[in-house]
CSV table of N, CA and C in Angstrom, one decimal:
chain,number,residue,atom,x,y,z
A,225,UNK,N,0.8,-1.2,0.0
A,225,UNK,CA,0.0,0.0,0.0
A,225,UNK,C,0.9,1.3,0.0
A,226,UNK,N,2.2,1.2,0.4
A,226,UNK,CA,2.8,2.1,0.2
A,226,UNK,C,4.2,2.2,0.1
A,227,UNK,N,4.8,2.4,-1.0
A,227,UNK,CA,6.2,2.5,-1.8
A,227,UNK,C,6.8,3.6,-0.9
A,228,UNK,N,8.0,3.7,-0.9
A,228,UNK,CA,9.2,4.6,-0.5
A,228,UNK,C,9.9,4.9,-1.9
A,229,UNK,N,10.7,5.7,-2.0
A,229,UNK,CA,11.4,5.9,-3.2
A,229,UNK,C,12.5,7.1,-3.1
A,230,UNK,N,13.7,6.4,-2.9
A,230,UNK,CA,15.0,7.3,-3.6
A,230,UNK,C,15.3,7.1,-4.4
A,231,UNK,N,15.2,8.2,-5.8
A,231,UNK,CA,15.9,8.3,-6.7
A,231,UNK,C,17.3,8.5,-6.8
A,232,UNK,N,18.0,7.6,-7.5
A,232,UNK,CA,19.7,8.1,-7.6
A,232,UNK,C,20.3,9.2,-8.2
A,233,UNK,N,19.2,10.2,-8.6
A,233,UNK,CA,20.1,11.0,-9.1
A,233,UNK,C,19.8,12.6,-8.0
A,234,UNK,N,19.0,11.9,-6.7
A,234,UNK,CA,19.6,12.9,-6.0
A,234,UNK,C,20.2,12.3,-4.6
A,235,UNK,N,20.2,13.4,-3.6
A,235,UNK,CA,21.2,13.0,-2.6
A,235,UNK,C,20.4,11.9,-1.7
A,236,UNK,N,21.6,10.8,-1.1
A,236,UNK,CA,20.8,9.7,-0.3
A,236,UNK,C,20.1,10.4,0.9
A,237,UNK,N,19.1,10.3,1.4
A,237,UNK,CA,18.0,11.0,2.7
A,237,UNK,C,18.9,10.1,3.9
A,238,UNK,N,18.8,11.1,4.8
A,238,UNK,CA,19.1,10.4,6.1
A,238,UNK,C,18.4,10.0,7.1
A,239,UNK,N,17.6,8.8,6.5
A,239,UNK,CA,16.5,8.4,7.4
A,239,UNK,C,15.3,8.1,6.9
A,240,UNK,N,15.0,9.4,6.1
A,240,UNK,CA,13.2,9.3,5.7
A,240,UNK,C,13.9,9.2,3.9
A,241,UNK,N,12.2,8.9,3.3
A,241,UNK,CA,12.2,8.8,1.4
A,241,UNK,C,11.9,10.2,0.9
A,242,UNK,N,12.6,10.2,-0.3
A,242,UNK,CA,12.0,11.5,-1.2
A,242,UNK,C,10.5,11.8,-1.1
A,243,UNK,N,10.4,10.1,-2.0
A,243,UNK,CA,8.9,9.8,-2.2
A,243,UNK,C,8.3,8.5,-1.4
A,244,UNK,N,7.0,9.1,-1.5
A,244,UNK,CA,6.3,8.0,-0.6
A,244,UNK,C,4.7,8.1,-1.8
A,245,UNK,N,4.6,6.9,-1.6
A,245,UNK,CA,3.7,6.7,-2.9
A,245,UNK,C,2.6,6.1,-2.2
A,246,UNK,N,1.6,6.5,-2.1
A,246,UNK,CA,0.2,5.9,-1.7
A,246,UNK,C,-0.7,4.7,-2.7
A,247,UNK,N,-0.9,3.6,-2.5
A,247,UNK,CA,-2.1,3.4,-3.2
A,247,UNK,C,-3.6,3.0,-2.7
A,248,UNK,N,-3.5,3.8,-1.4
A,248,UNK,CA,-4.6,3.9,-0.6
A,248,UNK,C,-5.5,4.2,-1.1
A,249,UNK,N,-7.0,3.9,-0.6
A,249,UNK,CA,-8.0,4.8,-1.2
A,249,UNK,C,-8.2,5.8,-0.2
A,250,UNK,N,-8.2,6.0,0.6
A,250,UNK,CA,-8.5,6.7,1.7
A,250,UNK,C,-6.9,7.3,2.4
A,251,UNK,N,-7.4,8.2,3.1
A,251,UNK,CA,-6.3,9.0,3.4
A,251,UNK,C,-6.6,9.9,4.9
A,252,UNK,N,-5.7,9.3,6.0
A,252,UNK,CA,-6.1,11.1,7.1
A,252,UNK,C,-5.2,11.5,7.3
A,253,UNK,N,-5.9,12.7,7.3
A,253,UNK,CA,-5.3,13.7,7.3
A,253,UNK,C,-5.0,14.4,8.8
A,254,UNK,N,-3.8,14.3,9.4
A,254,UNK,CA,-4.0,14.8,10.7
A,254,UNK,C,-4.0,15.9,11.1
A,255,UNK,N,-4.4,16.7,12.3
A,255,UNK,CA,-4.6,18.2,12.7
A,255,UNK,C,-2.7,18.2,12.9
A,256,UNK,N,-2.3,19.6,13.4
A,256,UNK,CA,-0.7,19.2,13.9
A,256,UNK,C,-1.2,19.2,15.4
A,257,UNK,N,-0.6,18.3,15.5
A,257,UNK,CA,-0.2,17.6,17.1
A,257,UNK,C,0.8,18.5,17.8
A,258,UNK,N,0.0,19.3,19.3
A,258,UNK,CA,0.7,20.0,20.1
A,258,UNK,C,1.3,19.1,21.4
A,259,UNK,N,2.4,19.6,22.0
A,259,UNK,CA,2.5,19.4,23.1
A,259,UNK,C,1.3,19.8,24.3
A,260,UNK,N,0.1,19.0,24.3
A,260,UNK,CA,-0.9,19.9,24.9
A,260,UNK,C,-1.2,18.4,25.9
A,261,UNK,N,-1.7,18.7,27.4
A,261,UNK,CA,-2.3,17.3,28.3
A,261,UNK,C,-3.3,17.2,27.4
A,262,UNK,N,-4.2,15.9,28.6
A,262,UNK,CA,-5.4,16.3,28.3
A,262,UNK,C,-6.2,17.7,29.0
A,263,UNK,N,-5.6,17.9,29.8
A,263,UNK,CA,-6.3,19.2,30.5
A,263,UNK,C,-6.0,21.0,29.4
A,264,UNK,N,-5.4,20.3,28.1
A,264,UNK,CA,-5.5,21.6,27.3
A,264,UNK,C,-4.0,22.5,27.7
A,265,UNK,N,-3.4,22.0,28.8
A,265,UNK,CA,-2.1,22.7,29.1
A,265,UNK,C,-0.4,22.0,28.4
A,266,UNK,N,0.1,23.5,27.8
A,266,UNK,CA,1.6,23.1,27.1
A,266,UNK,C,2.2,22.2,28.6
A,267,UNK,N,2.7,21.0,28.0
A,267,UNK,CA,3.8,20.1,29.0
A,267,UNK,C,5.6,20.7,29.1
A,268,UNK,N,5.8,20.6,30.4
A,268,UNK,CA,7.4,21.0,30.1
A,268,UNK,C,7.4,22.5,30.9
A,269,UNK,N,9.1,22.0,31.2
A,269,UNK,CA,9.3,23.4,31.9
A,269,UNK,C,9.5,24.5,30.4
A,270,UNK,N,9.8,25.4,30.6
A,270,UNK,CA,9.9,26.3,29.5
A,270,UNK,C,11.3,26.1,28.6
A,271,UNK,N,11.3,25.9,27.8
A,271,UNK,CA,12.3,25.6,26.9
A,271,UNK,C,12.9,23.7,26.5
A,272,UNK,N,11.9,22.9,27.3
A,272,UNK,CA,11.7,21.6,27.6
A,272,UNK,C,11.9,20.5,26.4
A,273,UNK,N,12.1,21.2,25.1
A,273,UNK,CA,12.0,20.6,24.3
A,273,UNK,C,11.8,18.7,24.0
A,274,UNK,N,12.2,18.3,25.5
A,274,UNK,CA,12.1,16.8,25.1
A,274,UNK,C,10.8,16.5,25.8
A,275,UNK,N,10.5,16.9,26.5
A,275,UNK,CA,9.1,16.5,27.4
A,275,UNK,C,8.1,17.2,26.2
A,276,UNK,N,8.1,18.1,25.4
A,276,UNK,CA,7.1,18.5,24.5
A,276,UNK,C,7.1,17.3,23.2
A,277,UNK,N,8.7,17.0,22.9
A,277,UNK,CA,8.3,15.8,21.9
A,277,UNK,C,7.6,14.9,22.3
A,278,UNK,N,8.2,14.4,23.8
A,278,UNK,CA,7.2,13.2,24.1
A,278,UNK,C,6.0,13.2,23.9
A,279,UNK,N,5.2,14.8,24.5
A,279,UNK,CA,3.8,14.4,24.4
A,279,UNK,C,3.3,14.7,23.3
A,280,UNK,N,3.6,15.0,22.3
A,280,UNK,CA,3.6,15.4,20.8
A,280,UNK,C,3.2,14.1,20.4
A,281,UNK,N,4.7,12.6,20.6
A,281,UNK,CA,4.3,11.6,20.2
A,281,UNK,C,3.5,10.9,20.7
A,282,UNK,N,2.9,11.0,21.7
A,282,UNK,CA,1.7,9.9,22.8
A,282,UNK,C,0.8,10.7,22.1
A,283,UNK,N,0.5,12.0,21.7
A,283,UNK,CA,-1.0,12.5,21.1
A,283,UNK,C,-0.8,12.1,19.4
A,284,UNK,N,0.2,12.3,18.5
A,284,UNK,CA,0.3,11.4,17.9
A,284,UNK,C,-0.2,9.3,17.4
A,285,UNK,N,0.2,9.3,18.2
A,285,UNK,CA,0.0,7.5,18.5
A,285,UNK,C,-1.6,7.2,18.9
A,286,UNK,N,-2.2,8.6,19.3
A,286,UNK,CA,-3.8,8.1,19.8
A,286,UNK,C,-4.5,9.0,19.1
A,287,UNK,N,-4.2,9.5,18.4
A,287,UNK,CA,-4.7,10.4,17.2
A,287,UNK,C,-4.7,9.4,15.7
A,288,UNK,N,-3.8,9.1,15.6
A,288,UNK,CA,-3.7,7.8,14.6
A,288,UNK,C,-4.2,6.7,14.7
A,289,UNK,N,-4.5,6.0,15.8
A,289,UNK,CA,-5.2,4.9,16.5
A,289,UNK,C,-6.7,5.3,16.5
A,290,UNK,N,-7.0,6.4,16.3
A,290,UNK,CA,-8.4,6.6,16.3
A,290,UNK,C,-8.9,6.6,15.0
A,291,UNK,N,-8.2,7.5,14.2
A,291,UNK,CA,-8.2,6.5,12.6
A,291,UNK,C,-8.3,5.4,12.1
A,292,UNK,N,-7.4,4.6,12.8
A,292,UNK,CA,-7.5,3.6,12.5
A,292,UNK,C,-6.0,3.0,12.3
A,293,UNK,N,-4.8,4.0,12.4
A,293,UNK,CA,-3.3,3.8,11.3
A,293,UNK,C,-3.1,3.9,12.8
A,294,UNK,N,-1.7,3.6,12.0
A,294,UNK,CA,-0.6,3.2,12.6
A,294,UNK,C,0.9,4.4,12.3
A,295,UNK,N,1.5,4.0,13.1
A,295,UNK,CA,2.9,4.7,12.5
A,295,UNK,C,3.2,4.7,11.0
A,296,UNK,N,3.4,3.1,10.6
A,296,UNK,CA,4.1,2.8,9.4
A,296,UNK,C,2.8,2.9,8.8
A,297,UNK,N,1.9,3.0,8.6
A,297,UNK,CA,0.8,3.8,7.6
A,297,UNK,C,1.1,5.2,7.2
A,298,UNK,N,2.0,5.9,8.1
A,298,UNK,CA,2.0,7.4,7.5
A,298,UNK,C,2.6,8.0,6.2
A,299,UNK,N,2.3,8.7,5.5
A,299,UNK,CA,2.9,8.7,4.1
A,299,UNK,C,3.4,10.4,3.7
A,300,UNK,N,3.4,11.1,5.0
A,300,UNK,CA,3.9,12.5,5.0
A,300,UNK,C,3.8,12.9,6.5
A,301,UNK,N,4.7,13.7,6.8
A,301,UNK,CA,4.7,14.1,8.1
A,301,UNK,C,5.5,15.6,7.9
A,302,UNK,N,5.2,16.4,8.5
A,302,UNK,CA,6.2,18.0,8.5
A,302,UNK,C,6.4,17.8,10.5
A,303,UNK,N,7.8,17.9,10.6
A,303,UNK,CA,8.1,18.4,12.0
A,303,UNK,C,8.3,19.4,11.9
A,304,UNK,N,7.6,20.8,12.9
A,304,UNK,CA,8.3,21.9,13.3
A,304,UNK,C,8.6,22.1,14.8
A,305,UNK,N,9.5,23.0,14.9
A,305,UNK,CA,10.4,22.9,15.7
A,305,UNK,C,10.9,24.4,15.9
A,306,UNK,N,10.3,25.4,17.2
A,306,UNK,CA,10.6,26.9,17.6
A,306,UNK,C,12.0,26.6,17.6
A,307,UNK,N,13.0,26.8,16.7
A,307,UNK,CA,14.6,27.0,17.0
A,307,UNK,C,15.2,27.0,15.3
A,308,UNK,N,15.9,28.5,15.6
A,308,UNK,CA,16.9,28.4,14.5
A,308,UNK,C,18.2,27.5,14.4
A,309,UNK,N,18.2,26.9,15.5
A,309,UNK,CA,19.7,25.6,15.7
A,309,UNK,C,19.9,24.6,15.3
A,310,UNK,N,20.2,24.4,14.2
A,310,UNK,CA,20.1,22.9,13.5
A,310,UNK,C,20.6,21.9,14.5
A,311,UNK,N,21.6,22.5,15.7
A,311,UNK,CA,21.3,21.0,16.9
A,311,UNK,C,20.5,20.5,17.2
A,312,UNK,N,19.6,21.7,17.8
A,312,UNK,CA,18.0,21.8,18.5
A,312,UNK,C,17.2,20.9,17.6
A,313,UNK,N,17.1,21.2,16.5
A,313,UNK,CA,16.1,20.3,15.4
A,313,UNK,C,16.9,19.0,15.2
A,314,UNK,N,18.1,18.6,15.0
A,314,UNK,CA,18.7,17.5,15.1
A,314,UNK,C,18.4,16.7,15.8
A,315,UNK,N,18.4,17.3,17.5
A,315,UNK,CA,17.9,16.7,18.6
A,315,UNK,C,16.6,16.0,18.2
A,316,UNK,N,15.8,17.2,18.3
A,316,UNK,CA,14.2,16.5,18.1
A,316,UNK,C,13.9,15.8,17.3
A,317,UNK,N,14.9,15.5,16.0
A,317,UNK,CA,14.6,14.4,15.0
A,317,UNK,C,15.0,13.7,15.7
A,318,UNK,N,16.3,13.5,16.4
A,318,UNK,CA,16.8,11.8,16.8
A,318,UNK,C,15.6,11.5,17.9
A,319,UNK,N,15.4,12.4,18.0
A,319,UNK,CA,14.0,11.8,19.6
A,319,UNK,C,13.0,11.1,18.6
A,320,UNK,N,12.8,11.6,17.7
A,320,UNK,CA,11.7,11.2,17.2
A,320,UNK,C,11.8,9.7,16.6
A,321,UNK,N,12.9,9.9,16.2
A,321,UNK,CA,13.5,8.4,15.0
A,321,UNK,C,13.7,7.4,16.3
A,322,UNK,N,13.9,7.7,17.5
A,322,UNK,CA,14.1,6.7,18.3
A,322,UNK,C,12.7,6.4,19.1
A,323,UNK,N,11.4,7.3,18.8
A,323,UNK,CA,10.1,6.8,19.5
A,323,UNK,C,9.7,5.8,18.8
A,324,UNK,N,8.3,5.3,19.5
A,324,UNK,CA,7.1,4.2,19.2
A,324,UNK,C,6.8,4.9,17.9
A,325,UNK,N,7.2,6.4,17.3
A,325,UNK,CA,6.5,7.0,16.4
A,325,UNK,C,7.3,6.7,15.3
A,326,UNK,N,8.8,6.3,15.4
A,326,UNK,CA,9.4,6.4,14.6
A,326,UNK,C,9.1,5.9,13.1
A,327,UNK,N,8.4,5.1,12.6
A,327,UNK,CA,7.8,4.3,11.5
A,327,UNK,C,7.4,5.4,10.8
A,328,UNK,N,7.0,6.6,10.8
A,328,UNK,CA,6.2,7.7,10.6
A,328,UNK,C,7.0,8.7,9.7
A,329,UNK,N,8.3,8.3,10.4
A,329,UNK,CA,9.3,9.8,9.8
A,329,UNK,C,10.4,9.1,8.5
A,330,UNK,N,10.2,8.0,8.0
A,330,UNK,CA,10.7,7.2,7.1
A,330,UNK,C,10.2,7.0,5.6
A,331,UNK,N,8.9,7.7,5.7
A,331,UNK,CA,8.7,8.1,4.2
A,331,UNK,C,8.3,9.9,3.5
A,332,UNK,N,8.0,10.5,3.5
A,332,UNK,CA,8.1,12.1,2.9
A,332,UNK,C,8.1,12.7,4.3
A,333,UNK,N,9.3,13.0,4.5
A,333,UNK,CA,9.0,14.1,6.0
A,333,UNK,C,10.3,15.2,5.7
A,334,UNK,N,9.6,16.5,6.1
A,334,UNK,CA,10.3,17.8,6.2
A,334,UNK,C,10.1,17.8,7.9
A,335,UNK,N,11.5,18.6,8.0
A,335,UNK,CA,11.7,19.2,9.5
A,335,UNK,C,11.9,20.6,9.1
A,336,UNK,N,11.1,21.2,9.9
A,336,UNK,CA,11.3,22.7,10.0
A,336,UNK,C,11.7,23.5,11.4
A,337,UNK,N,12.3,24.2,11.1
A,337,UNK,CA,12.9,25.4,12.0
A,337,UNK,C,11.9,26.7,12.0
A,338,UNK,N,11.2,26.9,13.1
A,338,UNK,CA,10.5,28.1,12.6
A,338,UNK,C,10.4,29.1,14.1
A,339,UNK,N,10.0,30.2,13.7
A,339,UNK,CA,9.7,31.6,14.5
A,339,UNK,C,8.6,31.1,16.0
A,340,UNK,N,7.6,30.5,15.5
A,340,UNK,CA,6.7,30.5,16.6
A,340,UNK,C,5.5,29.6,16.4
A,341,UNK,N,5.0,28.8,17.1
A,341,UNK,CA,4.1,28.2,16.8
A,341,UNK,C,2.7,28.6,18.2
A,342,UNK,N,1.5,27.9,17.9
A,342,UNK,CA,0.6,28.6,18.1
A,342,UNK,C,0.1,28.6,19.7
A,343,UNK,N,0.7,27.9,20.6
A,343,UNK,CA,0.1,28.4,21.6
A,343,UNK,C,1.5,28.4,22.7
A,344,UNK,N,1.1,29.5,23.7
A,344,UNK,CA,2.2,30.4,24.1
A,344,UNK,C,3.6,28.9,24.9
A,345,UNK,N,4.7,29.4,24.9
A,345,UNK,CA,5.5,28.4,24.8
A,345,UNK,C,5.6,26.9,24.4
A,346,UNK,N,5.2,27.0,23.8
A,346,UNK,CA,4.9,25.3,22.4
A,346,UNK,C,6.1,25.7,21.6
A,347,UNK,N,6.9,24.2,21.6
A,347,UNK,CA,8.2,24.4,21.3
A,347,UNK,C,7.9,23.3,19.8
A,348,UNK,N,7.2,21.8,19.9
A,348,UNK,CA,7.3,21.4,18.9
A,348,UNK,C,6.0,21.0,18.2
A,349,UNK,N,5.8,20.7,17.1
A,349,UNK,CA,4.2,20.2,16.3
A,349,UNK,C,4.5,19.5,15.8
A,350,UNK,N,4.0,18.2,15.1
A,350,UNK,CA,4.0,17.5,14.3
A,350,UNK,C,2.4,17.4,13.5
A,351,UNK,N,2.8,17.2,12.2
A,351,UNK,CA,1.6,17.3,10.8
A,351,UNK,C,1.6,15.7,10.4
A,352,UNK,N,0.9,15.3,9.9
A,352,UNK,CA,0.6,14.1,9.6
A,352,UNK,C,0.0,13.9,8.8
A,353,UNK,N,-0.1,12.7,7.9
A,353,UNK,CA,-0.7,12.2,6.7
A,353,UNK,C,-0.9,10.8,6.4
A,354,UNK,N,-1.9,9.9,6.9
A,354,UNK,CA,-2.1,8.5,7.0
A,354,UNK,C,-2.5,7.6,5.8
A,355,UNK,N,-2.6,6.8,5.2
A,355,UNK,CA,-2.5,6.2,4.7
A,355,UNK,C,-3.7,4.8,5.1
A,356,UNK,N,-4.9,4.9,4.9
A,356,UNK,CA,-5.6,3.9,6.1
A,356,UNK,C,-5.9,2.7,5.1
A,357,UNK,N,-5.6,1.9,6.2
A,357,UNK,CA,-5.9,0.7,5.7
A,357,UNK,C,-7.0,0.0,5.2
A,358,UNK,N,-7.4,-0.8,4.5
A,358,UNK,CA,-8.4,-1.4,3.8
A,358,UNK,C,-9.6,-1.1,4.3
């Protein structure tokens, strides 16, 4: 149901595919996933960056599960990430490639570095795009 694809005539990806090829019929499409409880509050002391991926990925994994998919169903993902530091963003990729989520970030995924995201100290988001099964 779903192909990966590096072409050789660009550079090898480090981790995730160029392309990810669906032949799903169906498709979800996920909200981005905040560091938020369930009580609606950002997790983490301020600048916490690993405690926000965590809960990023547990709302992840039950946001997918409610669909119906899984990790390895996902066929696009965008990480953002409040930091101009390509360590900072490095970081929170290897967090990520080492979670329960990791299956997710192995076929079309952008990591972005950005200004701000939408609720007051929210450090990271994840965007999604599933792939649902039969």
């Amino acid at each position: 149901m779903i192909e990966k694809l590096n072409p050789p005539t660009v550079h090898d990806p480090a981790g995730y595919s160029h392309v990810t090829i669906s032949t799903a019929g169906r498709l979800a499409h996920l909200a981005g996933q905040c560091p938020l409880d369930l009580a609606g509050t950002v997790v983490g002391e301020p600048g916490d960056y690993a405690a926000q991926t965590e809960q990023v990925v547990a709302n992840c994994l039950a946001v997918l599960a409610a669909a119906g998919a899984r990790p390895a169903d996902v066929v696009r993902s965008i990480v953002y990430v409040v930091s101009p530091d390509s360590g900072v963003l490095g970081s929170v990729w290897q967090r990520l490639a080492a979670s329960e989520l990791a299956p997710a970030f192995t076929t079309a995924s952008t990591l972005l570095g950005v200004a701000a995201l939408g609720y007051e100290g929210q450090l990271v988001e994840i965007d999604l795009t599933a792939a649902l099964p039969g």
